[in-house]
Tab-separated table of C-alpha atoms and ligand atoms in Angstrom:
chain	number	residue	atom	x	y	z
A	1	UNK	CA	-3.131	-29.166	9.485
A	2	UNK	CA	-0.154	-29.860	7.252
A	3	UNK	CA	3.246	-28.573	8.179
A	4	UNK	CA	3.165	-25.295	6.253
A	5	UNK	CA	3.745	-21.737	7.450
A	6	UNK	CA	0.785	-20.135	9.161
A	7	UNK	CA	-0.957	-17.061	7.785
A	8	UNK	CA	-3.483	-15.103	9.786
A	9	UNK	CA	-5.395	-11.978	8.930
A	10	UNK	CA	-8.636	-10.224	9.746
A	11	UNK	CA	-11.046	-7.657	8.419
A	12	UNK	CA	-13.606	-5.614	10.307
A	13	UNK	CA	-17.296	-5.913	9.419
A	14	UNK	CA	-17.762	-2.140	9.427
A	15	UNK	CA	-19.385	-2.071	5.972
A	16	UNK	CA	-19.019	-3.578	2.506
A	17	UNK	CA	-15.403	-4.111	1.510
A	18	UNK	CA	-13.804	-1.367	-0.526
A	19	UNK	CA	-11.475	-1.764	-3.454
A	20	UNK	CA	-8.729	-0.873	-0.929
A	21	UNK	CA	-9.594	-3.815	1.317
A	22	UNK	CA	-9.738	-6.069	-1.705
A	23	UNK	CA	-6.459	-5.002	-3.320
A	24	UNK	CA	-4.496	-4.423	-0.108
A	25	UNK	CA	-5.667	-7.504	1.744
A	26	UNK	CA	-8.334	-10.010	0.660
A	27	UNK	CA	-7.083	-10.537	-2.911
A	28	UNK	CA	-3.710	-11.608	-1.512
A	29	UNK	CA	-5.324	-13.892	1.061
A	30	UNK	CA	-6.970	-15.966	-1.661
A	31	UNK	CA	-3.653	-16.466	-3.444
A	32	UNK	CA	-1.932	-17.771	-0.321
A	33	UNK	CA	-4.289	-20.657	0.307
A	34	UNK	CA	-2.280	-23.228	-1.635
A	35	UNK	CA	1.073	-22.627	-0.037
A	36	UNK	CA	0.187	-21.809	3.581
A	37	UNK	CA	-2.136	-22.851	6.358
A	38	UNK	CA	-4.427	-19.840	6.270
A	39	UNK	CA	-6.691	-18.516	8.994
A	40	UNK	CA	-8.995	-15.602	8.161
A	41	UNK	CA	-11.224	-13.839	10.576
A	42	UNK	CA	-14.109	-11.373	10.564
A	43	UNK	CA	-12.959	-9.032	13.331
A	44	UNK	CA	-16.349	-8.114	14.798
A	45	UNK	CA	-14.829	-7.532	18.252
A	46	UNK	CA	-12.555	-4.891	16.744
A	47	UNK	CA	-15.525	-3.322	14.961
A	48	UNK	CA	-17.295	-2.263	18.183
A	49	UNK	CA	-14.434	0.071	19.094
A	50	UNK	CA	-16.385	2.472	16.882
A	51	UNK	CA	-20.167	2.729	17.420
A	52	UNK	CA	-22.091	0.225	15.284
A	53	UNK	CA	-25.820	-0.365	15.397
A	54	UNK	CA	-26.421	-3.971	16.583
A	55	UNK	CA	-28.603	-4.891	13.600
A	56	UNK	CA	-26.118	-3.353	11.167
A	57	UNK	CA	-23.215	-5.157	12.825
A	58	UNK	CA	-25.053	-8.488	12.615
A	59	UNK	CA	-25.815	-7.973	8.919
A	60	UNK	CA	-22.362	-6.682	8.080
A	61	UNK	CA	-20.747	-9.634	9.845
A	62	UNK	CA	-22.607	-12.243	7.796
A	63	UNK	CA	-22.104	-10.184	4.638
A	64	UNK	CA	-18.390	-9.849	5.317
A	65	UNK	CA	-18.126	-13.590	5.801
A	66	UNK	CA	-19.988	-14.187	2.516
A	67	UNK	CA	-17.714	-11.650	0.825
A	68	UNK	CA	-14.619	-13.517	1.961
A	69	UNK	CA	-15.929	-16.662	0.304
A	70	UNK	CA	-17.102	-14.695	-2.756
A	71	UNK	CA	-13.592	-13.259	-3.160
A	72	UNK	CA	-12.222	-16.796	-3.260
A	73	UNK	CA	-11.502	-17.909	0.301
A	74	UNK	CA	-12.271	-21.623	0.265
A	75	UNK	CA	-13.588	-22.800	3.662
A	76	UNK	CA	-12.338	-26.308	2.874
A	77	UNK	CA	-8.775	-25.084	2.422
A	78	UNK	CA	-8.621	-22.243	4.962
A	79	UNK	CA	-10.037	-21.648	8.397
A	80	UNK	CA	-12.586	-18.844	8.033
A	81	UNK	CA	-14.379	-17.751	11.184
A	82	UNK	CA	-15.977	-14.929	13.149
A	83	UNK	CA	-13.799	-13.551	15.961
A	84	UNK	CA	-16.457	-13.467	18.711
A	85	UNK	CA	-17.127	-17.192	18.164
A	86	UNK	CA	-13.769	-17.988	19.679
A	87	UNK	CA	-13.563	-16.874	23.348
A	88	UNK	CA	-9.785	-17.286	23.366
A	89	UNK	CA	-9.468	-13.850	21.729
A	90	UNK	CA	-11.045	-12.017	24.666
A	91	UNK	CA	-9.046	-14.093	27.144
A	92	UNK	CA	-5.681	-13.599	25.444
A	93	UNK	CA	-6.445	-9.901	25.220
A	94	UNK	CA	-6.420	-9.505	29.001
A	95	UNK	CA	-3.194	-11.352	29.569
A	96	UNK	CA	-1.416	-9.512	26.770
A	97	UNK	CA	-2.764	-6.144	27.953
A	98	UNK	CA	-0.740	-6.720	31.106
A	99	UNK	CA	2.397	-6.970	28.959
A	100	UNK	CA	1.655	-3.850	26.922
A	101	UNK	CA	2.654	-0.359	27.955
A	102	UNK	CA	0.387	2.672	27.999
A	103	UNK	CA	3.129	4.632	26.236
A	104	UNK	CA	3.381	2.308	23.274
A	105	UNK	CA	-0.403	2.290	22.728
A	106	UNK	CA	-0.387	6.100	22.878
A	107	UNK	CA	1.878	6.191	19.844
A	108	UNK	CA	-0.522	4.315	17.545
A	109	UNK	CA	-1.461	6.572	14.649
A	110	UNK	CA	-4.760	4.763	14.023
A	111	UNK	CA	-5.825	5.519	17.603
A	112	UNK	CA	-5.016	9.174	17.112
A	113	UNK	CA	-6.854	9.322	13.772
A	114	UNK	CA	-9.957	7.514	15.039
A	115	UNK	CA	-10.071	9.595	18.247
A	116	UNK	CA	-10.072	12.727	16.131
A	117	UNK	CA	-12.823	11.326	13.959
A	118	UNK	CA	-15.009	10.292	16.922
A	119	UNK	CA	-14.191	12.802	19.686
A	120	UNK	CA	-17.373	11.881	21.587
A	121	UNK	CA	-16.430	8.198	21.921
A	122	UNK	CA	-12.752	7.757	22.714
A	123	UNK	CA	-13.386	4.496	24.534
A	124	UNK	CA	-10.821	2.234	26.216
A	125	UNK	CA	-11.406	-0.462	23.572
A	126	UNK	CA	-10.285	1.913	20.834
A	127	UNK	CA	-7.104	2.513	22.816
A	128	UNK	CA	-6.359	-1.172	23.499
A	129	UNK	CA	-7.441	-2.347	20.015
A	130	UNK	CA	-3.849	-3.300	19.038
A	131	UNK	CA	-3.643	-5.662	22.041
A	132	UNK	CA	-6.713	-7.571	20.861
A	133	UNK	CA	-5.108	-7.697	17.438
A	134	UNK	CA	-1.814	-8.970	18.872
A	135	UNK	CA	-3.778	-11.780	20.527
A	136	UNK	CA	-5.491	-12.653	17.219
A	137	UNK	CA	-2.101	-13.120	15.653
A	138	UNK	CA	-0.159	-14.740	18.500
A	139	UNK	CA	-2.829	-17.298	19.457
A	140	UNK	CA	-2.294	-19.095	16.150
A	141	UNK	CA	1.512	-18.932	16.213
A	142	UNK	CA	1.277	-17.056	12.910
A	143	UNK	CA	4.348	-16.670	10.702
A	144	UNK	CA	2.989	-14.057	8.319
A	145	UNK	CA	0.217	-11.485	8.496
A	146	UNK	CA	-0.937	-10.124	5.105
A	147	UNK	CA	-2.285	-6.582	5.580
A	148	UNK	CA	-2.311	-3.139	3.988
A	149	UNK	CA	0.397	-0.720	5.055
A	150	UNK	CA	-1.914	1.064	7.535
A	151	UNK	CA	-1.643	-1.981	9.828
A	152	UNK	CA	2.164	-2.120	9.884
A	153	UNK	CA	2.469	-0.264	13.176
A	154	UNK	CA	0.017	-2.670	14.856
A	155	UNK	CA	2.058	-5.602	13.580
A	156	UNK	CA	5.225	-4.147	15.034
A	157	UNK	CA	3.488	-3.745	18.365
A	158	UNK	CA	2.333	-7.391	18.260
A	159	UNK	CA	5.948	-8.452	17.766
A	160	UNK	CA	7.138	-6.253	20.637
A	161	UNK	CA	4.476	-7.633	22.974
A	162	UNK	CA	5.301	-11.207	21.967
A	163	UNK	CA	9.000	-10.628	22.495
A	164	UNK	CA	8.413	-9.069	25.903
A	165	UNK	CA	6.150	-11.921	26.989
A	166	UNK	CA	8.681	-14.503	25.767
A	167	UNK	CA	11.416	-12.757	27.741
A	168	UNK	CA	9.357	-12.523	30.917
A	169	UNK	CA	7.828	-15.996	30.889
A	170	UNK	CA	9.899	-18.098	28.486
A	171	UNK	CA	9.289	-19.014	24.876
A	172	UNK	CA	5.559	-18.940	24.166
A	173	UNK	CA	4.920	-17.126	20.891
A	174	UNK	CA	6.335	-17.246	17.407
A	175	UNK	CA	7.299	-13.745	16.220
A	176	UNK	CA	5.015	-12.821	13.308
A	177	UNK	CA	6.013	-10.793	10.279
A	178	UNK	CA	3.938	-8.390	8.238
A	179	UNK	CA	3.343	-9.388	4.627
A	180	UNK	CA	2.722	-6.225	2.637
A	181	UNK	CA	2.711	-6.176	-1.162
A	182	UNK	CA	4.523	-3.399	-2.964
A	183	UNK	CA	1.769	-2.329	-5.342
A	184	UNK	CA	-1.636	-1.739	-3.765
A	185	UNK	CA	-0.568	-1.659	-0.097
A	186	UNK	CA	-2.388	1.649	0.229
A	187	UNK	CA	-5.190	2.470	-2.187
A	188	UNK	CA	-6.078	6.121	-1.822
A	189	UNK	CA	-9.425	7.895	-1.667
A	190	UNK	CA	-10.718	8.879	-5.118
A	191	UNK	CA	-11.698	12.301	-3.757
A	192	UNK	CA	-8.578	13.008	-1.702
A	193	UNK	CA	-5.672	10.985	-3.066
A	194	UNK	CA	-3.487	11.903	-0.093
A	195	UNK	CA	-5.662	9.901	2.324
A	196	UNK	CA	-6.480	6.182	2.484
A	197	UNK	CA	-9.613	4.759	0.865
A	198	UNK	CA	-11.624	3.671	3.899
A	199	UNK	CA	-14.919	1.796	4.338
A	200	UNK	CA	-16.159	4.356	6.795
A	201	UNK	CA	-15.462	7.452	4.657
A	202	UNK	CA	-18.408	9.841	4.769
A	203	UNK	CA	-18.117	10.692	1.074
A	204	UNK	CA	-19.438	7.755	-1.023
A	205	UNK	CA	-17.606	9.056	-4.107
A	206	UNK	CA	-14.276	8.537	-2.336
A	207	UNK	CA	-14.661	4.761	-2.280
A	208	UNK	CA	-15.351	1.955	-4.675
A	209	UNK	CA	-17.330	-0.754	-2.873
A	210	UNK	CA	-16.677	-4.128	-4.391
A	211	UNK	CA	-20.374	-4.949	-4.846
A	212	UNK	CA	-21.200	-1.815	-6.809
A	213	UNK	CA	-22.546	-2.100	-10.340
A	214	UNK	CA	-20.484	-1.258	-13.395
A	215	UNK	CA	-22.129	2.118	-14.084
A	216	UNK	CA	-21.545	3.330	-10.528
A	217	UNK	CA	-17.932	2.186	-10.577
A	218	UNK	CA	-17.233	3.942	-13.879
A	219	UNK	CA	-19.035	7.104	-12.716
A	220	UNK	CA	-16.898	7.247	-9.545
A	221	UNK	CA	-13.672	6.795	-11.485
A	222	UNK	CA	-14.718	9.516	-13.937
A	223	UNK	CA	-15.052	11.886	-10.975
A	224	UNK	CA	-11.751	10.885	-9.405
A	225	UNK	CA	-9.567	13.822	-8.392
A	226	UNK	CA	-6.349	14.015	-10.466
A	227	UNK	CA	-4.075	16.934	-11.413
A	228	UNK	CA	-3.855	19.663	-14.017
A	229	UNK	CA	-1.504	17.769	-16.379
A	230	UNK	CA	-2.868	15.530	-19.112
A	231	UNK	CA	-0.153	12.894	-19.335
A	232	UNK	CA	-0.709	9.457	-17.754
A	233	UNK	CA	2.598	8.788	-15.990
A	234	UNK	CA	3.671	7.628	-12.532
A	235	UNK	CA	5.483	10.503	-10.808
A	236	UNK	CA	5.919	12.246	-7.505
A	237	UNK	CA	3.155	14.746	-6.777
A	238	UNK	CA	0.667	12.996	-9.079
A	239	UNK	CA	-1.108	11.181	-6.237
A	240	UNK	CA	-4.436	10.799	-8.020
A	241	UNK	CA	-2.958	9.379	-11.229
A	242	UNK	CA	-0.472	7.210	-9.302
A	243	UNK	CA	-3.400	5.734	-7.388
A	244	UNK	CA	-5.375	5.004	-10.566
A	245	UNK	CA	-2.275	3.483	-12.160
A	246	UNK	CA	-1.696	1.130	-9.256
A	247	UNK	CA	-5.354	0.052	-9.287
A	248	UNK	CA	-5.247	-0.514	-13.053
A	249	UNK	CA	-1.954	-2.370	-12.741
A	250	UNK	CA	-3.314	-4.752	-10.108
A	251	UNK	CA	-6.533	-5.620	-11.932
A	252	UNK	CA	-4.987	-5.974	-15.403
A	253	UNK	CA	-1.523	-7.293	-14.508
A	254	UNK	CA	0.077	-4.533	-16.644
A	255	UNK	CA	3.246	-2.749	-15.525
A	256	UNK	CA	3.449	1.033	-15.129
A	257	UNK	CA	5.509	1.214	-18.348
A	258	UNK	CA	2.832	-0.729	-20.231
A	259	UNK	CA	0.172	1.621	-18.901
A	260	UNK	CA	2.109	4.767	-19.834
A	261	UNK	CA	2.552	3.395	-23.343
A	262	UNK	CA	-1.100	2.372	-23.656
A	263	UNK	CA	-2.307	5.879	-22.797
A	264	UNK	CA	0.363	7.916	-24.559
A	265	UNK	CA	-1.247	10.905	-26.256
A	266	UNK	CA	-4.648	10.138	-24.688
A	267	UNK	CA	-6.180	12.244	-21.934
A	268	UNK	CA	-7.196	11.431	-18.373
A	269	UNK	CA	-10.834	10.950	-19.453
A	270	UNK	CA	-10.012	7.836	-21.523
A	271	UNK	CA	-7.764	6.486	-18.790
A	272	UNK	CA	-10.391	6.895	-16.059
A	273	UNK	CA	-13.002	5.035	-18.122
A	274	UNK	CA	-10.530	2.230	-18.836
A	275	UNK	CA	-9.735	1.888	-15.124
A	276	UNK	CA	-13.461	1.845	-14.266
A	277	UNK	CA	-14.201	-0.830	-16.835
A	278	UNK	CA	-11.268	-3.013	-15.841
A	279	UNK	CA	-12.211	-2.803	-12.154
A	280	UNK	CA	-15.905	-3.520	-12.800
A	281	UNK	CA	-15.084	-6.518	-15.019
A	282	UNK	CA	-12.606	-7.840	-12.470
A	283	UNK	CA	-15.180	-7.611	-9.680
A	284	UNK	CA	-18.204	-8.958	-11.599
A	285	UNK	CA	-17.635	-12.614	-10.565
A	286	UNK	CA	-17.342	-11.550	-6.889
A	287	UNK	CA	-20.741	-9.841	-7.102
A	288	UNK	CA	-22.361	-12.885	-8.653
A	289	UNK	CA	-20.853	-15.267	-6.168
A	290	UNK	CA	-21.850	-13.012	-3.253
A	291	UNK	CA	-25.510	-13.007	-4.371
A	292	UNK	CA	-25.510	-16.807	-4.574
A	293	UNK	CA	-23.949	-17.169	-1.121
A	294	UNK	CA	-26.315	-14.690	0.536
A	295	UNK	CA	-29.234	-16.715	-0.809
A	296	UNK	CA	-27.929	-19.694	1.146
A	297	UNK	CA	-27.510	-18.559	4.754
A	298	UNK	CA	-27.581	-22.163	6.035
A	299	UNK	CA	-24.448	-22.930	4.075
A	300	UNK	CA	-22.733	-19.809	5.417
A	301	UNK	CA	-23.662	-20.794	8.963
A	302	UNK	CA	-22.333	-24.292	8.452
A	303	UNK	CA	-19.038	-22.823	7.244
A	304	UNK	CA	-18.568	-20.319	10.064
A	305	UNK	CA	-19.583	-22.818	12.747
A	306	UNK	CA	-16.997	-25.255	11.463
A	307	UNK	CA	-14.407	-22.486	11.114
A	308	UNK	CA	-14.961	-21.411	14.724
A	309	UNK	CA	-14.513	-24.971	15.995
A	310	UNK	CA	-11.168	-25.334	14.274
A	311	UNK	CA	-9.997	-21.849	15.260
A	312	UNK	CA	-10.975	-22.433	18.896
A	313	UNK	CA	-9.137	-25.740	19.034
A	314	UNK	CA	-5.920	-24.205	17.685
A	315	UNK	CA	-6.107	-21.038	19.799
A	316	UNK	CA	-6.694	-22.795	23.115
A	317	UNK	CA	-3.414	-24.657	22.780
A	318	UNK	CA	-1.606	-21.330	22.963
A	319	UNK	CA	-3.975	-19.823	25.515
A	320	UNK	CA	-3.477	-22.675	27.988
A	321	UNK	CA	0.275	-22.264	27.568
A	322	UNK	CA	-0.079	-18.541	28.324
A	323	UNK	CA	-2.180	-19.194	31.433
A	324	UNK	CA	0.337	-21.732	32.707
A	325	UNK	CA	3.297	-19.423	32.074
A	326	UNK	CA	1.840	-16.438	33.919
A	327	UNK	CA	0.984	-18.611	36.915
A	328	UNK	CA	-2.788	-19.096	36.708
A	329	UNK	CA	-3.826	-22.187	38.712
A	330	UNK	CA	-5.673	-24.710	36.541
A	331	UNK	CA	-9.262	-25.446	37.664
A	332	UNK	CA	-8.605	-29.177	37.820
B	1	ATP	P1	-12.465	1.244	8.634
B	1	ATP	O1	-12.676	2.376	7.677
B	1	ATP	O2	-13.730	0.773	9.295
B	1	ATP	O3	-11.338	1.467	9.576
B	1	ATP	P2	-10.916	-0.146	6.678
B	1	ATP	O4	-11.469	0.095	5.306
B	1	ATP	O5	-9.693	0.583	7.061
B	1	ATP	O6	-12.065	0.022	7.749
B	1	ATP	P3	-10.149	-2.685	7.854
B	1	ATP	O7	-11.162	-3.701	8.181
B	1	ATP	O8	-9.594	-1.850	8.939
B	1	ATP	O9	-10.712	-1.703	6.738
B	1	ATP	O10	-8.955	-3.353	7.048
B	1	ATP	C1	-8.974	-4.634	6.461
B	1	ATP	C2	-7.717	-4.834	5.657
B	1	ATP	O11	-7.731	-3.998	4.505
B	1	ATP	C3	-6.437	-4.484	6.418
B	1	ATP	O12	-5.426	-5.426	6.094
B	1	ATP	C4	-6.065	-3.143	5.886
B	1	ATP	O13	-4.669	-2.903	5.956
B	1	ATP	C5	-6.518	-3.258	4.446
B	1	ATP	N1	-6.835	-1.956	3.883
B	1	ATP	C6	-7.789	-1.105	4.335
B	1	ATP	N2	-7.840	-0.007	3.566
B	1	ATP	C7	-6.887	-0.167	2.607
B	1	ATP	C8	-6.452	0.645	1.519
B	1	ATP	N3	-7.009	1.801	1.253
B	1	ATP	N4	-5.457	0.174	0.740
B	1	ATP	C9	-4.893	-1.027	0.988
B	1	ATP	N5	-5.253	-1.832	1.994
B	1	ATP	C10	-6.245	-1.416	2.805
B	2	LTN	N1	-7.064	-4.318	12.713
B	2	LTN	C1	-7.198	-4.906	11.423
B	2	LTN	C2	-8.162	-6.036	11.388
B	2	LTN	C3	-7.591	-7.132	12.178
B	2	LTN	C4	-6.421	-7.889	11.852
B	2	LTN	C5	-6.256	-8.798	12.937
B	2	LTN	C6	-5.524	-7.884	10.792
B	2	LTN	C7	-8.052	-7.575	13.361
B	2	LTN	N2	-7.265	-8.582	13.813
B	2	LTN	C8	-5.194	-9.678	12.962
B	2	LTN	C9	-4.465	-8.783	10.843
B	2	LTN	C10	-4.297	-9.656	11.912
B	2	LTN	C11	-7.606	-3.878	10.438
B	2	LTN	O1	-7.497	-4.152	9.341
B	2	LTN	N3	-8.061	-2.763	10.803
């Protein structure tokens, strides 16, 4: 790999990507491929912290991989792989867990939210999830981690764990930084604009899935919850409209001022249709490319096998350093 900064990020195969995943994460990943050494991962080990049917997980994993490529990740330029194909992740997880405190994991808001959502399955994996994630990042000596704002707390924990390990055992890990864009770092639910748009939302109208057809996308935007005003403007308390404006801004490249001018004197109805159309048109090439890729599973397999080989080679350099530092005796 050339001497460029290292980017790493991951996405869970818990369902088709939403517009939130696309705008907050994957869209930015594609843009970084020229200037950085990029490593992107389908985090299937993270996904089983919440119950997944085995067949669904298998399908979603291959689909998520195809979606990464369909969104523009080029497997020739970036390393794109499936987490469970690289055993270093599970191994690093254990060692790092022994440098992570119970108290700091207890403070993770995602753990609290997911425990509330699944009170009958508050498993240990859900609790230690951020340790696995810290390993994902630290194994590759990543400089930057492009994520949506919901992952910021996990990133901070990864830095703390790395720092603690470095202090205890000597310099081992580079300290990673979160890379979070200003617009689109948190796309909100279309039905409850005070909560995050999430793949696993029970209400299908709350989410735009990036493979949905144009009519469905427009219909969902038409039903989006807004407020009782009629003026399209970005302002405090107008969560629904603010959300639609940031989506429209990202897919069209227009500023908030441009958008306010464009819709001056026009109602929310017109604006919602315009957002729906712009989003559907923006996503059309992704849908087409996804269909082509899914018709060629052999090619996908070739790509993820190769990705896993490269990822494993890079990660084991760090893992063997970790093992040495903590005092594990080498087998030969
Ligand atoms: P789940 O609902 O299963 O927890 P998710 O939709 O939150 O899934 P993840 O796989 O956890 O998706 O996240 C993948 C990436 O997408 C992360 O970088 C995350 O920060 C980002 N992301 C997720 N939802 C949003 C959102 N609504 N707005 C912006 N970024 C998001
Ligand atoms: N936890 C992340 C997915 C993820 C990730 C990572 C993101 C797993 N490993 C490493 C960045 C870096 C999420 O989006 N829920």
